[in-house]
PDB file of C-alpha atoms in Angstrom:
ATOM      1  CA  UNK A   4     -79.916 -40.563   9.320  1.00 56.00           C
ATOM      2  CA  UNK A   5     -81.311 -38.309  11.877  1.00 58.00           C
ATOM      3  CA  UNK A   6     -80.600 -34.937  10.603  1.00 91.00           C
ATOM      4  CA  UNK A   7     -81.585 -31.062  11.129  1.00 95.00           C
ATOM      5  CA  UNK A   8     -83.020 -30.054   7.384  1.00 96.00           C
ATOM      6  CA  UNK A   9     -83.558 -26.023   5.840  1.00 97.00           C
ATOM      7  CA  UNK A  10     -85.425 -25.006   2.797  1.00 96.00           C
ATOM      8  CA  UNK A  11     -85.212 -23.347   0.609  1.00 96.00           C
ATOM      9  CA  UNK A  12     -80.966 -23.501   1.008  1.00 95.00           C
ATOM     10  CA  UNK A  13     -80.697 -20.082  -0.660  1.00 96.00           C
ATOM     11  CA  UNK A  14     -82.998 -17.293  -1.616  1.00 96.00           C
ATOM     12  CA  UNK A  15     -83.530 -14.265  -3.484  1.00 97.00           C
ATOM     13  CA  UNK A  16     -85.728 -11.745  -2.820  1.00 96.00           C
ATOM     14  CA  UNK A  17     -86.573  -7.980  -3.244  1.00 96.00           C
ATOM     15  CA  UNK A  18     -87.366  -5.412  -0.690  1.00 97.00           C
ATOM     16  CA  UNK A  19     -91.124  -5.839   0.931  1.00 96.00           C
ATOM     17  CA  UNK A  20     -91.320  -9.286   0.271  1.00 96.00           C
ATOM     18  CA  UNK A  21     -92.479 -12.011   2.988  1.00 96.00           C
ATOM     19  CA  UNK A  22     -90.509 -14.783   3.308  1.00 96.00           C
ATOM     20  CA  UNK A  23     -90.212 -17.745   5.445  1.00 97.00           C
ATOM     21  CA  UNK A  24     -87.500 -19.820   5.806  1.00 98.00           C
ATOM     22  CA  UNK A  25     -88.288 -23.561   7.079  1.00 97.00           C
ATOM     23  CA  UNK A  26     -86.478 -26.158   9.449  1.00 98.00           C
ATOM     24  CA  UNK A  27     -87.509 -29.700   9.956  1.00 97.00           C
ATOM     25  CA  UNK A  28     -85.732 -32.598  12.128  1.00 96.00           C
ATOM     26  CA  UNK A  29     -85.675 -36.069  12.495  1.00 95.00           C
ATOM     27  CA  UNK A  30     -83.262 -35.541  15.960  1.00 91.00           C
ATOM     28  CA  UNK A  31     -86.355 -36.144  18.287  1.00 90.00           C
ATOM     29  CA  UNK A  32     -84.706 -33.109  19.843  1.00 90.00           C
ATOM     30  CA  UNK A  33     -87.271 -30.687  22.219  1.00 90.00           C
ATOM     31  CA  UNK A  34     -84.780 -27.379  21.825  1.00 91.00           C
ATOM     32  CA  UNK A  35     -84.757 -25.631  18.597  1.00 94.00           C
ATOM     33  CA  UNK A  36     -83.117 -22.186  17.610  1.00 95.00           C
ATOM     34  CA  UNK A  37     -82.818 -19.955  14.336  1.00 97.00           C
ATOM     35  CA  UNK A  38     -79.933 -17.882  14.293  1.00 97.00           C
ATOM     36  CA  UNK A  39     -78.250 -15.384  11.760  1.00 97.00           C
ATOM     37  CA  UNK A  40     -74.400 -14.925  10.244  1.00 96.00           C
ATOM     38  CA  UNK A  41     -73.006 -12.164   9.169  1.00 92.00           C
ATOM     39  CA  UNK A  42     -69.669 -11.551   8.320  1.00 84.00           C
ATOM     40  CA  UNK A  43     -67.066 -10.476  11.182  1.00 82.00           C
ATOM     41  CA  UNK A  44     -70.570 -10.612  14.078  1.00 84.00           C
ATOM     42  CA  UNK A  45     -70.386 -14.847  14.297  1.00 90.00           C
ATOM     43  CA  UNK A  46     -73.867 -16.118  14.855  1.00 94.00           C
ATOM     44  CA  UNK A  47     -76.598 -14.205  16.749  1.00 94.00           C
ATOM     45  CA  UNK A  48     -79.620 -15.898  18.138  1.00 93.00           C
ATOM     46  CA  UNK A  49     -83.080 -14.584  16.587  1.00 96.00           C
ATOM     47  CA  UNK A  50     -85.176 -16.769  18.443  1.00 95.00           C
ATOM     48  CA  UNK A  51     -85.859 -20.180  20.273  1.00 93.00           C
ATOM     49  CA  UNK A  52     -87.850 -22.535  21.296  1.00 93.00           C
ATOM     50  CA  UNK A  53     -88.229 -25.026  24.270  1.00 89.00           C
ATOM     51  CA  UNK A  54     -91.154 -26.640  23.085  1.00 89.00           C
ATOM     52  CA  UNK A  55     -94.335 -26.217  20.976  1.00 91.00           C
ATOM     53  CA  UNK A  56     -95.714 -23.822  23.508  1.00 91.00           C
ATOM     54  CA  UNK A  57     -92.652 -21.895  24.108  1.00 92.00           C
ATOM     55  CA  UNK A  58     -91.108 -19.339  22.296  1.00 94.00           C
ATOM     56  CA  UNK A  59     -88.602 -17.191  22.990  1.00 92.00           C
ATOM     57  CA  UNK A  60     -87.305 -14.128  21.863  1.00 93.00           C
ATOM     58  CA  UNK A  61     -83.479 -13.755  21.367  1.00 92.00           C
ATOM     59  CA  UNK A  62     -80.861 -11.366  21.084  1.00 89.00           C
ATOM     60  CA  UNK A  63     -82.356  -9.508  17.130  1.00 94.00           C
ATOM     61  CA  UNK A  64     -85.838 -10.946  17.367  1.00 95.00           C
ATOM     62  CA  UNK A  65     -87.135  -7.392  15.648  1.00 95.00           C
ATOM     63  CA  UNK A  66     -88.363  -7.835  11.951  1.00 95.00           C
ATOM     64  CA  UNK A  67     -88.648 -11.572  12.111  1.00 97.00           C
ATOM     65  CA  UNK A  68     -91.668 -13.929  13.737  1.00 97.00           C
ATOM     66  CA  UNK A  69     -91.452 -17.686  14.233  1.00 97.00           C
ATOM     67  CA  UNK A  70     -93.879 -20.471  14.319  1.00 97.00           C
ATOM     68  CA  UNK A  71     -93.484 -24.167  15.531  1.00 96.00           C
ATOM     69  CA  UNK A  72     -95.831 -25.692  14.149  1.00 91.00           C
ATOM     70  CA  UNK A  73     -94.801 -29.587  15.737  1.00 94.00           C
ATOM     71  CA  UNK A  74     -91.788 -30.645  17.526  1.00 94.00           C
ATOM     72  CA  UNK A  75     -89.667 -31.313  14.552  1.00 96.00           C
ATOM     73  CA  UNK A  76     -90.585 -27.695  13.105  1.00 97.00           C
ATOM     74  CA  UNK A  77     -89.620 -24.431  13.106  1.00 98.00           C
ATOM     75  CA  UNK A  78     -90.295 -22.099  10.983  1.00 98.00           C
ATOM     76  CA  UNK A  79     -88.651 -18.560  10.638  1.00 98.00           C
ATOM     77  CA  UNK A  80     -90.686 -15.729   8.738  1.00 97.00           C
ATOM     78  CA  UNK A  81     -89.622 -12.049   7.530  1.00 96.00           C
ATOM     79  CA  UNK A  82     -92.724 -10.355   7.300  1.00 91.00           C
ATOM     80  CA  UNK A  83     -91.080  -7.116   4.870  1.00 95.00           C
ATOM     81  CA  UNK A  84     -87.687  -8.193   4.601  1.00 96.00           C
ATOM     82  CA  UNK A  85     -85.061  -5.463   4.059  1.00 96.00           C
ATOM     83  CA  UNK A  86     -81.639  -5.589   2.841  1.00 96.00           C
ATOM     84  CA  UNK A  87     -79.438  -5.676   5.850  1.00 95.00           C
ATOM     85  CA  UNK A  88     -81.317  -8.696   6.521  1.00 97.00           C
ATOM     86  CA  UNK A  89     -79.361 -10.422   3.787  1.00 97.00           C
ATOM     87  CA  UNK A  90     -77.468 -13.213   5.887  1.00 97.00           C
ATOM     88  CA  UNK A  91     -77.078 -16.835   6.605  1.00 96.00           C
ATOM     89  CA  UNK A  92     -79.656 -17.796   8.427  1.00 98.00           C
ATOM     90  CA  UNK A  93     -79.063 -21.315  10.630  1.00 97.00           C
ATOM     91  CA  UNK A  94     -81.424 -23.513  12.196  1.00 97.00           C
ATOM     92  CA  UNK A  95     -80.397 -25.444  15.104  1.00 94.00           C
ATOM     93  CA  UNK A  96     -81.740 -28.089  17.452  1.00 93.00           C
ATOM     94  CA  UNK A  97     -80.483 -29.589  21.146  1.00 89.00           C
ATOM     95  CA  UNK A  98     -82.058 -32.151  23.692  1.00 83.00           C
ATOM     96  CA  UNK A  99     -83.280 -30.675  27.104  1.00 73.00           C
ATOM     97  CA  UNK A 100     -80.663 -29.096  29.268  1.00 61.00           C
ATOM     98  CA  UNK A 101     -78.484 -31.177  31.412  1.00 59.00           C
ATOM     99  CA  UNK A 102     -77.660 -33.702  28.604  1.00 51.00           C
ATOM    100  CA  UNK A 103     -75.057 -32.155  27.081  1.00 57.00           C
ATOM    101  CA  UNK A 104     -76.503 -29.153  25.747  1.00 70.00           C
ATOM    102  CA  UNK A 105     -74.441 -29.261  22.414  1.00 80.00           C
ATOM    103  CA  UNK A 106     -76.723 -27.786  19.362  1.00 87.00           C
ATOM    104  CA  UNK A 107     -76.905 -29.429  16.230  1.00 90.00           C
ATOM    105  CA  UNK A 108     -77.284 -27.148  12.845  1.00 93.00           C
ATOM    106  CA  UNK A 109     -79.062 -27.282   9.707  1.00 95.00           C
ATOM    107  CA  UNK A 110     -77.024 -26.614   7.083  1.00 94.00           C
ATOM    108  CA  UNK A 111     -77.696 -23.049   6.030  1.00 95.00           C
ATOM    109  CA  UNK A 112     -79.947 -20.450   4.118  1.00 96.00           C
ATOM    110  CA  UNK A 113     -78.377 -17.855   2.217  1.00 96.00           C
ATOM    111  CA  UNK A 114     -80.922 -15.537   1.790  1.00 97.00           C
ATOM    112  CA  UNK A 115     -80.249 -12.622  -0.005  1.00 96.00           C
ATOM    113  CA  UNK A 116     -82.278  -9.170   0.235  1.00 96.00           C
ATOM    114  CA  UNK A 117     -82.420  -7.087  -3.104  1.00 95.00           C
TER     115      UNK A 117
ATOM    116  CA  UNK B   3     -73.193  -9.664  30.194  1.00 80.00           C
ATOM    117  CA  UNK B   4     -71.835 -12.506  28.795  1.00 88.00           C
ATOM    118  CA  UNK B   5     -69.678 -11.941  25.774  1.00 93.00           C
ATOM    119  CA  UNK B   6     -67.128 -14.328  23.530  1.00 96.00           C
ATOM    120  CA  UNK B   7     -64.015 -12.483  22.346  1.00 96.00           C
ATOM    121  CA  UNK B   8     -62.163 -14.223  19.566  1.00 96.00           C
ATOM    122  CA  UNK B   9     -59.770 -11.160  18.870  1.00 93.00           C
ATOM    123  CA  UNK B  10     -57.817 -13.227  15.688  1.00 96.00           C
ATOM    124  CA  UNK B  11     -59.872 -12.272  12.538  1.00 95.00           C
ATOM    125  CA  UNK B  12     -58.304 -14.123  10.495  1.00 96.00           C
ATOM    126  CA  UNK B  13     -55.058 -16.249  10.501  1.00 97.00           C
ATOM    127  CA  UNK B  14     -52.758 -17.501   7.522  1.00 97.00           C
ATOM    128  CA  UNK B  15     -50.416 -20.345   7.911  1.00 97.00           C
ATOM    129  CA  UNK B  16     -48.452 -22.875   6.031  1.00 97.00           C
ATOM    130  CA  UNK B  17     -49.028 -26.197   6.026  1.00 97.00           C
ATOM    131  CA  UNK B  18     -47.636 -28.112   9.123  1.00 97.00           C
ATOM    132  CA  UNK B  19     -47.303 -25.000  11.072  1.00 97.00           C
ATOM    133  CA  UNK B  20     -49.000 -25.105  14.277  1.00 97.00           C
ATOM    134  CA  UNK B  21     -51.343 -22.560  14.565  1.00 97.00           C
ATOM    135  CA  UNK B  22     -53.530 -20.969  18.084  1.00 97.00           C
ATOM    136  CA  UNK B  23     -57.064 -19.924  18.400  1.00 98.00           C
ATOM    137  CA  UNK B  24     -57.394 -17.693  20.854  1.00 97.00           C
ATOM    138  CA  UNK B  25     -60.975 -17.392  22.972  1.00 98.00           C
ATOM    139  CA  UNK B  26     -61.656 -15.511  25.956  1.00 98.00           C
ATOM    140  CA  UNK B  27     -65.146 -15.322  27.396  1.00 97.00           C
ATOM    141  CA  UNK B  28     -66.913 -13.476  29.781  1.00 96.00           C
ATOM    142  CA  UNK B  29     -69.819 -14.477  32.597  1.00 93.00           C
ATOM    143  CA  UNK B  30     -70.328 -14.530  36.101  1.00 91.00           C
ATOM    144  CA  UNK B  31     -71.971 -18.232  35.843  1.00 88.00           C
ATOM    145  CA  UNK B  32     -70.388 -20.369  37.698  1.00 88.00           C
ATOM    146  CA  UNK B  33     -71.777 -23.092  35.351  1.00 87.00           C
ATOM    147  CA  UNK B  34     -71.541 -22.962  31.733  1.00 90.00           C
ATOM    148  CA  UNK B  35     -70.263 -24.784  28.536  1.00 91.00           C
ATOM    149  CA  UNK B  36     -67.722 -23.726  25.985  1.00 93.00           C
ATOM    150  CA  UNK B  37     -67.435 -25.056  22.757  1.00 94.00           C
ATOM    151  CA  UNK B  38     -65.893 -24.618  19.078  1.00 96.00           C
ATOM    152  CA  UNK B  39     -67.393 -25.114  15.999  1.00 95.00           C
ATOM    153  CA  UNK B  40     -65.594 -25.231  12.653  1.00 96.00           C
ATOM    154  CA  UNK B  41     -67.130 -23.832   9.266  1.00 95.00           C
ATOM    155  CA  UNK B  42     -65.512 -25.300   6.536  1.00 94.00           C
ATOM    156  CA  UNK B  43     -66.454 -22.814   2.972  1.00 92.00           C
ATOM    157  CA  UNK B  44     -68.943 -25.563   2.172  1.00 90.00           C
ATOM    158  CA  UNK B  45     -71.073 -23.760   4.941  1.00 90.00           C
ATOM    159  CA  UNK B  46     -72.182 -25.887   7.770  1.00 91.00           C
ATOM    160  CA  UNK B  47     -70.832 -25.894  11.146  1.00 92.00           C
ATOM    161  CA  UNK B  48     -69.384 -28.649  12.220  1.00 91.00           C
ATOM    162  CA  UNK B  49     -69.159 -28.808  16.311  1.00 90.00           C
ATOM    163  CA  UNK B  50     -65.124 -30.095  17.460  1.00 93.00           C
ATOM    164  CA  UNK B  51     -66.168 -30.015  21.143  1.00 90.00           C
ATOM    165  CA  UNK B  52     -67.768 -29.125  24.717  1.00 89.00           C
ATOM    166  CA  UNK B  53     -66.158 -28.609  27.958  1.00 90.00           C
ATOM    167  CA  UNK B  54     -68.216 -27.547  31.041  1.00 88.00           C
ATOM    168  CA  UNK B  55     -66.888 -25.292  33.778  1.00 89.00           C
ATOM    169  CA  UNK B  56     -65.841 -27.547  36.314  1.00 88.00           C
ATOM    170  CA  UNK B  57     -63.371 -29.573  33.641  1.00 84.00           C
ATOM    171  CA  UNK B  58     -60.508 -27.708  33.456  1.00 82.00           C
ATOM    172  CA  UNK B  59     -58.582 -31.184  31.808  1.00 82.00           C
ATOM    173  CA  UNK B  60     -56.832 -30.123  28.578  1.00 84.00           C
ATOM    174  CA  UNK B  61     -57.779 -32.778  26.104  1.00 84.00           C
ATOM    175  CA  UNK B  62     -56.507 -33.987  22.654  1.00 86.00           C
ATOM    176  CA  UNK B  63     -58.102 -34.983  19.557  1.00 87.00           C
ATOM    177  CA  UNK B  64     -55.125 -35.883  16.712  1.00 92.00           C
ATOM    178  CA  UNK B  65     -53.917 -32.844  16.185  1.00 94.00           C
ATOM    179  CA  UNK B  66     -56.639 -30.903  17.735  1.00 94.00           C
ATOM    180  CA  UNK B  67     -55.948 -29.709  21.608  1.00 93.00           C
ATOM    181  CA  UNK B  68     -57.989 -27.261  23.760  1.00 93.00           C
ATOM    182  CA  UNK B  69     -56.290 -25.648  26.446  1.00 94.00           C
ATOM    183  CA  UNK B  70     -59.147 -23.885  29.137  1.00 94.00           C
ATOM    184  CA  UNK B  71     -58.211 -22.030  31.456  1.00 93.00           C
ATOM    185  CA  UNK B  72     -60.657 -20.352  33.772  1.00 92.00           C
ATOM    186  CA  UNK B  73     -58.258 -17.818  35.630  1.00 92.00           C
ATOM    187  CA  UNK B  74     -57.855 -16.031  32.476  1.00 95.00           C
ATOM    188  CA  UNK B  75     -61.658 -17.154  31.124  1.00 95.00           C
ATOM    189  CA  UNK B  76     -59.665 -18.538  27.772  1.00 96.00           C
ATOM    190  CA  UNK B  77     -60.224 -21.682  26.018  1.00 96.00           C
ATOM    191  CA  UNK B  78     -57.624 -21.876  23.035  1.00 96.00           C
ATOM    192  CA  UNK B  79     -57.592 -24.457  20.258  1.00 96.00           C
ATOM    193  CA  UNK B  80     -54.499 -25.348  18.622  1.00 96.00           C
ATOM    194  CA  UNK B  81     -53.967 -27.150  15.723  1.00 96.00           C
ATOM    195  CA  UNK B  82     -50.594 -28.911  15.179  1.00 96.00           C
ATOM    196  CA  UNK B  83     -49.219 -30.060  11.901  1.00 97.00           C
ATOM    197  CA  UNK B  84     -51.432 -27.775   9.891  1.00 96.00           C
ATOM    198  CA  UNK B  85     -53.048 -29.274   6.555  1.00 97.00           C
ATOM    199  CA  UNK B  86     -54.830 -27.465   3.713  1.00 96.00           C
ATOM    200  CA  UNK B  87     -58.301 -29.474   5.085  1.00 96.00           C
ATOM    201  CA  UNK B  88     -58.251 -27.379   8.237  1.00 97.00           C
ATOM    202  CA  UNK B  89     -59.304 -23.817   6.135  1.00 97.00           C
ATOM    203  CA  UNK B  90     -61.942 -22.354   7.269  1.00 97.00           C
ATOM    204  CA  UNK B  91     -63.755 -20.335  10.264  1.00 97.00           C
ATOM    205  CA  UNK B  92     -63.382 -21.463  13.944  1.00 97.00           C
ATOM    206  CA  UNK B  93     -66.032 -20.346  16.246  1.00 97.00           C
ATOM    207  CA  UNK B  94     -65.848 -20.360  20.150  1.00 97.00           C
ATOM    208  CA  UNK B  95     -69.157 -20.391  22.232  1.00 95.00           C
ATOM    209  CA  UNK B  96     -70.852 -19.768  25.765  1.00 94.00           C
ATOM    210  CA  UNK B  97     -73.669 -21.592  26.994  1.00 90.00           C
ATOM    211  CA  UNK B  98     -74.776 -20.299  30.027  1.00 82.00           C
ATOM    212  CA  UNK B  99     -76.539 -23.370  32.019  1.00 76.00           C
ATOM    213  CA  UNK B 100     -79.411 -21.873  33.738  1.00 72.00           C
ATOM    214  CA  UNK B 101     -80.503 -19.376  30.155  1.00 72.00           C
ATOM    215  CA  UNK B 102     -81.630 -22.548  28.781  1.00 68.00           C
ATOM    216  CA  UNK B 103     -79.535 -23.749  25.847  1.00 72.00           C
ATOM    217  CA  UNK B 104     -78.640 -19.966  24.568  1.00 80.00           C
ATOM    218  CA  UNK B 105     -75.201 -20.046  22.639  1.00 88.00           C
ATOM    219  CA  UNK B 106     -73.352 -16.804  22.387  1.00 92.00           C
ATOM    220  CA  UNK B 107     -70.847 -16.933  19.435  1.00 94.00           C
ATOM    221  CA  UNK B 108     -67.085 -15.513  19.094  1.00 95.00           C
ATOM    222  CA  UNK B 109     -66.930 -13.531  15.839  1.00 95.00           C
ATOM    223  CA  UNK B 110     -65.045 -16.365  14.301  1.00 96.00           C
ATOM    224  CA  UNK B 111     -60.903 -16.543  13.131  1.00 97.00           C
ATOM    225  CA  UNK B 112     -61.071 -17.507   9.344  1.00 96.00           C
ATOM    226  CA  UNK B 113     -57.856 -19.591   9.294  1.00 98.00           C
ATOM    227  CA  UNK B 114     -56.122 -20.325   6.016  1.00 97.00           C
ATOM    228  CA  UNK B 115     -53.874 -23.097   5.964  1.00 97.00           C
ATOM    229  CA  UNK B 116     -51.436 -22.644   2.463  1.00 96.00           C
ATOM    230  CA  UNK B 117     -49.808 -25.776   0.932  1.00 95.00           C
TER     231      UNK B 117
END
């Protein structure tokens, strides 16, 4: 089934440490977005992409970097991650505007900052 | 600014209760998308549905209904007959049309649906 993948699904780490958090799909989909939960804030959008070429930053891009490295991947990197970046980090994907525009999401990483 | 307001933090019920959602959203758009996504505790979101600007219809799905209304910028889901299955954490969403694909997220109502 076509399908919007994460690795790893959780993660802990300790303070300093670079980490990057992978997304890969089989949707065929141009759009794709990494976005972080916390508790009582919903979902905020770190950063997205249109394309391979274009990257964008979103609303808490600062202490994070992205690559996409092919259509069907997008990879999310903390370069020194710190504790209050201990979320759930989602990675979604959505066809070009004007077809609907609903995201689909990966399933999750728990990371966890010690 | 655009900005979702989901002001229900969380919301206890007992089974077959109806329960409300409440959403209100702000923008100055005149074309955008709402939707609501439900997180069950297994994690994933799981999107319910999408309803662009200019479709004000109400619309029904079982026991799910939406009810969007844009002279008060609220799109409410209600769930009637409550079951056990329907715990977990509603979230509302704007996309704005022309900020290509950008969702802005309510802060979520964790509903809890007791047997």
């Amino acid at each position: 089934d076509a399908d919007v993948t994460q690795t790893p699904r959780n993660r802990i780490t300790k303070t300093g440490k670079r980490i990057m958090l992978e997304c890969s799909q089989t949707k065929g989909h141009d759009r794709m977005y990494w976005y972080r939960q916390d508790p009582g804030l919903g979902l905020r959008l770190i950063y997205y992409s249109f394309d391979v070429k274009d990257i964008n930053k979103g609303e808490i891009s600062d202490g994070y970097s992205v690559s996409r490295q092919a259509q069907a991947k997008f990879s999310l990197s903390l370069e020194s991650a710190i504790p209050n970046q201990t979320a759930l980090y989602f990675c979604a994907t959505s066809v070009r505007q004007g077809k609907g525009n609903e995201q689909f999401f990966g399933p999750g990483t728990r990371l966890t900052v010690l | 600014a655009q900005k979702v307001t989901q002001a229900q933090t969380e919301i206890s019920v007992v089974e077959k209760e109806d329960v409300t959602l409440d959403c209100v959203y702000e923008t100055r758009d005149t074309t955008y998308y709402l939707f609501w996504y439900k997180q069950p505790p297994s994690g994933e979101l799981v999107f319910l549905i999408r309803r662009n600007s200019f479709d004000e219809q109400n619309e029904i799905s079982g026991r799910y209904s939406w009810n969007f209304q844009k002279s008060t910028s609220s799109f409410n889901f209600t769930i009637t007959a409550s079951q056990v299955v329907d715990s977990a954490v509603y979230f509302c969403a704007l996309l704005i049309y022309n900020q290509g694909g950008k969702l802005i997220f309510g802060q979520g109502t964790e509903l809890s649906v007791k047997p």
